[in-house]
GROMACS .gro file of C-alpha atoms in nm:
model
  331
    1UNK     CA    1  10.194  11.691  14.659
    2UNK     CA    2  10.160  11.413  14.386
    3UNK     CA    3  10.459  11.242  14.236
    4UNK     CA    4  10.421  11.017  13.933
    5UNK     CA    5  10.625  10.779  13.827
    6UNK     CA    6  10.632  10.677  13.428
    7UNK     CA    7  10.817  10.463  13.242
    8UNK     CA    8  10.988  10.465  12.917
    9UNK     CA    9  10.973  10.305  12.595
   10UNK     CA   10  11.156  10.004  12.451
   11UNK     CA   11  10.998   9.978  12.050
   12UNK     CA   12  11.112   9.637  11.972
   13UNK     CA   13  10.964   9.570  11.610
   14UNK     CA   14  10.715   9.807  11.406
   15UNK     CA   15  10.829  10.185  11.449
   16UNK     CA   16  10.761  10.370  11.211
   17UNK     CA   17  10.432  10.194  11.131
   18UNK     CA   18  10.246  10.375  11.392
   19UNK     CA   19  10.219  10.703  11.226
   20UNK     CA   20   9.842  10.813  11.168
   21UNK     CA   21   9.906  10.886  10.828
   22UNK     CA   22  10.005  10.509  10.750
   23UNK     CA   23   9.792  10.333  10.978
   24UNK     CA   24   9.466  10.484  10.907
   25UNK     CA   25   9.507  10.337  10.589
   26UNK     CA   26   9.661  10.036  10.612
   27UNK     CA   27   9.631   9.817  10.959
   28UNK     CA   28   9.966   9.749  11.104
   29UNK     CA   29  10.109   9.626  11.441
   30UNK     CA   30  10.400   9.676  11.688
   31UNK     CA   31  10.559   9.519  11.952
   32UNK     CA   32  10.702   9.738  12.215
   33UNK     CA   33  10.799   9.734  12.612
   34UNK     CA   34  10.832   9.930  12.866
   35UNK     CA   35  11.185  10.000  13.028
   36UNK     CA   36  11.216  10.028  13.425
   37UNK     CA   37  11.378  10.350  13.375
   38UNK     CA   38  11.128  10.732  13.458
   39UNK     CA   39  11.009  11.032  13.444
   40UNK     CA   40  10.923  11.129  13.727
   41UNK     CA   41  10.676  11.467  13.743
   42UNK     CA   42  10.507  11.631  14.063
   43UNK     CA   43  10.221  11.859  14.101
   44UNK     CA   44  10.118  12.063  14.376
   45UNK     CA   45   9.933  12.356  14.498
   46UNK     CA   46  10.113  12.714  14.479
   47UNK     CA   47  10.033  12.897  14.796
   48UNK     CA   48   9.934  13.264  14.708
   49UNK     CA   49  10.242  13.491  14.851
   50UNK     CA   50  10.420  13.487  14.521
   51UNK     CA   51  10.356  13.752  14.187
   52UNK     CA   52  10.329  13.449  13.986
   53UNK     CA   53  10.028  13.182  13.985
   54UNK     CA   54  10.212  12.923  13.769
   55UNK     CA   55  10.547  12.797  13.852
   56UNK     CA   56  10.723  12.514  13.637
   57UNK     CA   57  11.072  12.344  13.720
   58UNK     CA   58  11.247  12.121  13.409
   59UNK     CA   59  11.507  12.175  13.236
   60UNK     CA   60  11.466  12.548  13.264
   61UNK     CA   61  11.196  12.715  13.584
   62UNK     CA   62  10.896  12.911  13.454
   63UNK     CA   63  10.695  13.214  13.668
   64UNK     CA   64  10.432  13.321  13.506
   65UNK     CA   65  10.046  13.370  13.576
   66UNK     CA   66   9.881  13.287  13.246
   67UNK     CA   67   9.873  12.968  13.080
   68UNK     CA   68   9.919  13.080  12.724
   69UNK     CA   69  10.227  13.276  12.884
   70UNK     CA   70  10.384  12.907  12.935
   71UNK     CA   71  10.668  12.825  12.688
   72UNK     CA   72  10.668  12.456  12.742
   73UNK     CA   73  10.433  12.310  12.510
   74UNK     CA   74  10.345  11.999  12.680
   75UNK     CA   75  10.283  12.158  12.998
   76UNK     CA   76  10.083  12.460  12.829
   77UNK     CA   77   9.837  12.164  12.628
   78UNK     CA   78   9.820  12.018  12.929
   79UNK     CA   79   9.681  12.264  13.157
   80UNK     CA   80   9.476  12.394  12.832
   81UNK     CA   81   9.343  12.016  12.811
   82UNK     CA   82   9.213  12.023  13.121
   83UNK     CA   83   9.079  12.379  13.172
   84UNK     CA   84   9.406  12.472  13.434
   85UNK     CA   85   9.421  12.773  13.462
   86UNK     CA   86   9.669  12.902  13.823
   87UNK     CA   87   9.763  12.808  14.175
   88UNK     CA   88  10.020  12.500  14.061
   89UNK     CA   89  10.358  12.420  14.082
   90UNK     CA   90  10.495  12.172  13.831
   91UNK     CA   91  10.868  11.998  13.857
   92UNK     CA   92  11.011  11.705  13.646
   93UNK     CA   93  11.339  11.479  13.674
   94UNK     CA   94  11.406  11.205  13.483
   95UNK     CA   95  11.653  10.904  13.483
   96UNK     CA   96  11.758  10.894  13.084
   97UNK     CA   97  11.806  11.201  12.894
   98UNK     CA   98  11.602  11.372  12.644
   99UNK     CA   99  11.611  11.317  12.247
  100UNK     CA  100  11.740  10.997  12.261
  101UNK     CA  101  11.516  10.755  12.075
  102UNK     CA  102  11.311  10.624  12.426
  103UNK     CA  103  10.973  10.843  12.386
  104UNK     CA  104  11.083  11.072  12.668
  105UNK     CA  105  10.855  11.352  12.547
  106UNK     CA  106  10.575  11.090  12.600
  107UNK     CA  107  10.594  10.992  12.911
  108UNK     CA  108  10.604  11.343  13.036
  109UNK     CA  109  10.331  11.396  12.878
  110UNK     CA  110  10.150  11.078  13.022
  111UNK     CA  111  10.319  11.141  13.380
  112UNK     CA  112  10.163  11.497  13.379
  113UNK     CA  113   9.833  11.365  13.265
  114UNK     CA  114   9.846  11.160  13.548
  115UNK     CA  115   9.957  11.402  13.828
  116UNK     CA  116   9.743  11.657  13.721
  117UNK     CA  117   9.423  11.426  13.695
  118UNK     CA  118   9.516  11.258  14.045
  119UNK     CA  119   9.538  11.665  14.152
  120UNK     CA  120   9.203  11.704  14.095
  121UNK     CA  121   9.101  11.359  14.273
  122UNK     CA  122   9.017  11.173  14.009
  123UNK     CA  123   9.131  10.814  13.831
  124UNK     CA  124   9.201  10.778  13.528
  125UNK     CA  125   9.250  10.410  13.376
  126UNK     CA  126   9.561  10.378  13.126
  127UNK     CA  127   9.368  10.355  12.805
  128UNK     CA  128   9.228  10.660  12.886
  129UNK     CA  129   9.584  10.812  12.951
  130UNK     CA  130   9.690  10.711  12.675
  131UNK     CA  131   9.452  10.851  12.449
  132UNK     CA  132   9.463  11.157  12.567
  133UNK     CA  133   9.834  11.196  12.570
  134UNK     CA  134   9.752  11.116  12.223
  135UNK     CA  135   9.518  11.420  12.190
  136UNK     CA  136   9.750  11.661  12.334
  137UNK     CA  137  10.092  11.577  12.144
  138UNK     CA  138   9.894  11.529  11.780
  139UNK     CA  139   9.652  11.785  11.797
  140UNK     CA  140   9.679  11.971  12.070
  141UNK     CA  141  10.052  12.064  12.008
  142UNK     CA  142  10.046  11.967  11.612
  143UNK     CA  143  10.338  11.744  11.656
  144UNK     CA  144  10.461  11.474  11.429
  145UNK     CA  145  10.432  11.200  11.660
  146UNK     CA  146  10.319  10.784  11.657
  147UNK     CA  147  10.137  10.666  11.895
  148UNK     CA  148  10.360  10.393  12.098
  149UNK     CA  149  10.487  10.574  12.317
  150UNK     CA  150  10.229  10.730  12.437
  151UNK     CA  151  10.024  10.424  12.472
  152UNK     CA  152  10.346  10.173  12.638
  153UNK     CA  153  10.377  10.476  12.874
  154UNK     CA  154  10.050  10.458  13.002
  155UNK     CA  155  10.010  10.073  13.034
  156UNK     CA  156  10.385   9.926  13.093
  157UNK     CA  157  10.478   9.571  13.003
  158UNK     CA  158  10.557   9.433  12.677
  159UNK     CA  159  10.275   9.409  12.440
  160UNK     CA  160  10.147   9.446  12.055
  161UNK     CA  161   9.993   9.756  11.986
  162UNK     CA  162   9.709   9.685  11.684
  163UNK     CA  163   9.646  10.010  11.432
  164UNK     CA  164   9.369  10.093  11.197
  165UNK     CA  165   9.261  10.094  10.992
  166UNK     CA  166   9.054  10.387  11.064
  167UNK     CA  167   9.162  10.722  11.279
  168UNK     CA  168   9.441  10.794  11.489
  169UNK     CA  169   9.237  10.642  11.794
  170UNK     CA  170   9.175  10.348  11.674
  171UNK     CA  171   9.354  10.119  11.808
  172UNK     CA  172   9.396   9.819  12.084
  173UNK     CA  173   9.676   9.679  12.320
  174UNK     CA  174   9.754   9.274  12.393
  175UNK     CA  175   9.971   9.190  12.669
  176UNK     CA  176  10.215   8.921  12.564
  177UNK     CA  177  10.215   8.666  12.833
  178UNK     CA  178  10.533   8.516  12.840
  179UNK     CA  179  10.725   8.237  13.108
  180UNK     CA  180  10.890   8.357  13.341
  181UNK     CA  181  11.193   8.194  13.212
  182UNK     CA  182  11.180   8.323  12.872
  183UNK     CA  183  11.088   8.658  12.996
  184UNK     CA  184  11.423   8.687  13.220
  185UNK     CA  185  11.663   8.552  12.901
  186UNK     CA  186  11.480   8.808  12.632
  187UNK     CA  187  11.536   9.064  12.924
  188UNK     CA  188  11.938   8.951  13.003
  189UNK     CA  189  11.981   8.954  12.683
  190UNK     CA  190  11.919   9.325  12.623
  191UNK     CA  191  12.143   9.557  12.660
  192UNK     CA  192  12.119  10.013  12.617
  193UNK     CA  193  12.435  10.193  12.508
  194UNK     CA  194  12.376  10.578  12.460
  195UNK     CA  195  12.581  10.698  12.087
  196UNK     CA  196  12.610  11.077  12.285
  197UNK     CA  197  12.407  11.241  12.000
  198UNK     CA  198  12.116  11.404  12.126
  199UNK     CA  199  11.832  11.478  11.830
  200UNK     CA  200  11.507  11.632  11.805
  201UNK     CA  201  11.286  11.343  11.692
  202UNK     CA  202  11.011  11.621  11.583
  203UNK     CA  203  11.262  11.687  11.304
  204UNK     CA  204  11.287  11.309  11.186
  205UNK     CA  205  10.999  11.212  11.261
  206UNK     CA  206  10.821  11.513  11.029
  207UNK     CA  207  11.051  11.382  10.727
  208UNK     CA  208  10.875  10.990  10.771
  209UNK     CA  209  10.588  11.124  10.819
  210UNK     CA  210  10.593  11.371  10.481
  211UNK     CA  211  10.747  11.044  10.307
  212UNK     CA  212  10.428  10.833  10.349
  213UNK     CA  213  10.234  11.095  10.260
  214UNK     CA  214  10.357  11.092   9.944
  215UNK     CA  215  10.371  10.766   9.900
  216UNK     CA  216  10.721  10.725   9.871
  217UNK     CA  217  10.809  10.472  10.144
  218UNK     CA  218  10.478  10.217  10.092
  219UNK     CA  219  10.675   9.918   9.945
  220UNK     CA  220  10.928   9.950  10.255
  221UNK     CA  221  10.640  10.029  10.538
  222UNK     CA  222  10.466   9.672  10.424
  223UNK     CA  223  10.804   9.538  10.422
  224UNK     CA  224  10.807   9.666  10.780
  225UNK     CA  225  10.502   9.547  10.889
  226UNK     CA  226  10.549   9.183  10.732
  227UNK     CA  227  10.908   9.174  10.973
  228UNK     CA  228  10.714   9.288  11.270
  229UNK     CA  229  10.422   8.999  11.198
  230UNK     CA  230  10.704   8.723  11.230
  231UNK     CA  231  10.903   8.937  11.535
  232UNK     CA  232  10.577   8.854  11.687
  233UNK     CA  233  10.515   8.519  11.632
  234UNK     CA  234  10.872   8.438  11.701
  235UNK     CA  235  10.863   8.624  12.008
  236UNK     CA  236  10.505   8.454  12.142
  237UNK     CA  237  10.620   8.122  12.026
  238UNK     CA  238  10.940   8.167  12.269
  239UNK     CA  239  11.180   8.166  11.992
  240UNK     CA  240  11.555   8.171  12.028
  241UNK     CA  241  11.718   8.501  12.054
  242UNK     CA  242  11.914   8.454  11.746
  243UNK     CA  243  11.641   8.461  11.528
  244UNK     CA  244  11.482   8.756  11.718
  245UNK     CA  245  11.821   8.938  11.649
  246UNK     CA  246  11.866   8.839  11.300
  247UNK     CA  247  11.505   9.041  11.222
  248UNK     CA  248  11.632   9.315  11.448
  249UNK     CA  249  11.910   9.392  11.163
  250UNK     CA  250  11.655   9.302  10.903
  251UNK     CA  251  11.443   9.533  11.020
  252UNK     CA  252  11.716   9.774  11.041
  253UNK     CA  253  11.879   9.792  10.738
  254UNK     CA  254  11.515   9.817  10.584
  255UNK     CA  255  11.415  10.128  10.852
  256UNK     CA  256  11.762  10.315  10.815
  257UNK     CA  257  11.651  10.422  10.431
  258UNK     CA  258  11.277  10.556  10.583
  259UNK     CA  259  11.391  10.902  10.490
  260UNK     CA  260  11.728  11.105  10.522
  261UNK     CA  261  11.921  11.156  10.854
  262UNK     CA  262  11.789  10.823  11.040
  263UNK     CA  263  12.183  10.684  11.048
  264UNK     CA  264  12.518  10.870  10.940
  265UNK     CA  265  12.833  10.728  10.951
  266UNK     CA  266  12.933  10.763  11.316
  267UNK     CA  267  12.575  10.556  11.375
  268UNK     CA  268  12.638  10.316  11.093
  269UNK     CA  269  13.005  10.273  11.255
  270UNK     CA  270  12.890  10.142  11.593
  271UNK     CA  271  12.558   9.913  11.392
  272UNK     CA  272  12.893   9.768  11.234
  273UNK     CA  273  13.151   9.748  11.502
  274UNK     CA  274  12.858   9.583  11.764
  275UNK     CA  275  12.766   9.319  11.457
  276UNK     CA  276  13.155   9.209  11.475
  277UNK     CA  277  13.153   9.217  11.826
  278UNK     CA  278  12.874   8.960  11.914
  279UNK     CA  279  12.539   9.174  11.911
  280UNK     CA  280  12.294   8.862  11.747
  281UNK     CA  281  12.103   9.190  11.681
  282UNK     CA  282  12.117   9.570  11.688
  283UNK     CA  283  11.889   9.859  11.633
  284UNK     CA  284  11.920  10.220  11.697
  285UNK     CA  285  11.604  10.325  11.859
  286UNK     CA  286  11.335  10.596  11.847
  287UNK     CA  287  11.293  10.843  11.504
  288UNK     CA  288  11.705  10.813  11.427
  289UNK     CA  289  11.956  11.085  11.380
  290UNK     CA  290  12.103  10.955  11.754
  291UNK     CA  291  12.014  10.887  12.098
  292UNK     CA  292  12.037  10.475  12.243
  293UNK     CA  293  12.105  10.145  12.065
  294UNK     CA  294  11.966   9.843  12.177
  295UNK     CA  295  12.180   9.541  12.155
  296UNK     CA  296  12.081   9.193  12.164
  297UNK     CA  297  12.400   9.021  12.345
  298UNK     CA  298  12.422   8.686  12.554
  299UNK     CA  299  12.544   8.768  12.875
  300UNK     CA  300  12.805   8.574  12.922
  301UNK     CA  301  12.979   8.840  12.677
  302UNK     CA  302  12.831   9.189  12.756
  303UNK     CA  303  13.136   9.241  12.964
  304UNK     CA  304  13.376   9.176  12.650
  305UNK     CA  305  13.120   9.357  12.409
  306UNK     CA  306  13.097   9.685  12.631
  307UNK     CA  307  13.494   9.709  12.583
  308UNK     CA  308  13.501   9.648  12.294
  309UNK     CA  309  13.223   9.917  12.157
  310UNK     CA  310  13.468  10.213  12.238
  311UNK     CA  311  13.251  10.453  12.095
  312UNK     CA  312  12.918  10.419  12.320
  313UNK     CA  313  12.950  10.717  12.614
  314UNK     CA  314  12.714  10.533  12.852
  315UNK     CA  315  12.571  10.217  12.918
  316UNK     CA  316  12.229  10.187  13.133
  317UNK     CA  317  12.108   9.837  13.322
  318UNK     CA  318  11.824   9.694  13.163
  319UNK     CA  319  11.460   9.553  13.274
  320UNK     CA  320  11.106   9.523  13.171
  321UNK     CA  321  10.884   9.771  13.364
  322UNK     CA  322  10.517   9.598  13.395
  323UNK     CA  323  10.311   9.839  13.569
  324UNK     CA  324  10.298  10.182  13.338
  325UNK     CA  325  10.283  10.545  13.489
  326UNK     CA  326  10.221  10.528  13.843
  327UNK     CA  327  10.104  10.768  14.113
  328UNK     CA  328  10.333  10.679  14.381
  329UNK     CA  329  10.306  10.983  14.620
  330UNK     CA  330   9.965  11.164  14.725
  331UNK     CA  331  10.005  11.345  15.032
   0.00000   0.00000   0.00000
């Protein structure tokens, strides 16, 4: 059996920039982490004393003996991807839930690369992983997807993610090296509340995406991209958290008017309730329409702030994951 273990994605500043039909025209950056919260998919051998050849255990099981019979698309681009064809058993867990803004679709995609290429016995290095997780989601599967989370899946840590110009693979990570000290108060300060809206980021995502391509959200992309340049200088300079937070709901207020459905009023009601309540900074992550916040709140007062935000269903512990998607079980 092989179990890997893959992280999730934090998108601090620059979503929404790292669509292929932006970046391949105009160069952009983003600054994004990875969360210590998984995915965790394993692979294995089916033994032959079963009618099926192909058996697959998420959020629904799957028995069927021909790879085009497979109704999950990741899983089916997968094994397409890399000429699977029978004899494996697939399952998947993870510790966040679906459609929430945190690239979960990614890093199952990334974790099964992963499994499935340390399956056949080989290594695979996480630019690599990354790119092809890349492959599979945008052309593979034809979805309307950046390329952040595919790439902070694969390689962990918090670092800036350079774009184009040029193709949907071009494009470079930098680790950003920070003290160990500044690293632990950006990470305290952090804090994930989930709104209890689950959303199908294909569907928001597909209405940026068709925005840009006809032109209609250029001035407020570059506006984007010109907040995300001084995120990241603030942030590599070791900044307060203050001004950090005060971009976060500049940033915001620009990215909530990307294209209809991002925010409503239930979503707009927390952004304003959290502002009152302390937050130096709030952002509701992923493509919109639901799933986490981010908060940026001193913790002396996340106790206070959690009671008073009545209208968040869960809140999950916070911390930087700095390794990427992991084999952690080959037996």
């Amino acid at each position: 059996m092989i179990l890997s273990k893959t992280p999730y994605r934090l998108s601090l500043f620059g979503g929404g920039t790292d669509y292929p039909a932006w970046f391949e025209k105009n160069p952009s950056k983003c600054i994004s982490a990875a969360m210590s919260n998984y995915c965790y998919v394993y692979v294995k051998k089916l033994p032959p004393f079963f009618d099926h050849t192909i058996r697959l255990g998420y959020s629904k099981v799957e028995s069927v003996s021909n790879v085009k019979d497979i109704e999950h698309p990741a899983i089916r681009s997968c094994f397409q991807h890399l000429n699977i064809k029978s004899d494996i058993s697939i399952g998947h867990d993870g510790e966040l839930p679906a459609r929430s803004g945190i690239g979960s679709s990614s890093s199952f995609t990334v974790g099964l690369l992963k499994a499935l290429y340390a399956l056949k016995g080989e290594n695979v290095t996480p630019y690599e992983l990354a790119m092809q997780a890349i492959h599979v989601e945008q052309v593979v599967i034809g979805e309307n997807v950046g390329i952040q989370d595919q790439i902070m899946a694969a390689h962990g840590s918090i670092r800036i993610i350079h774009m184009g110009p040029g193709n949907r693979y071009k494009w470079h990570t930098e680790k950003v090296n920070l003290s160990q000290d500044y690293h632990r108060e950006l990470e305290s300060h952090i804090m994930l509340g989930f709104s209890g809206i689950s959303r199908i980021a294909e569907m928001q995502a597909k209405k940026q995406v068709d925005n840009i391509k006809e032109g209609l959200n250029t001035n407020l992309l570059m506006k984007m991209s010109e907040i995300t340049n001084e995120a990241i200088d603030l942030i590599q300079k070791e900044q307060s958290i203050d001004q950090i937070g005060r971009l976060m709901d500049k940033n915001w207020r620009v990215k909530r008017i990307l294209a209809e459905g991002i925010t409503d009023d239930l979503l707009d009601s927390i952004y304003v309730q959290s502002i009152a309540n302390g937050s130096l900074g709030t952002k509701l992550m992923g493509a919109g329409g639901g799933g986490f916040f981010m908060f940026l709140v001193p913790p002396e007062r996340q106790e206070e702030f959690k009671r008073k935000m009545t209208q968040i269903k869960v809140w999950v512990p916070f911390a930087f994951d700095m390794h990427g998607s992991q084999i952690i079980l080959n037996s």
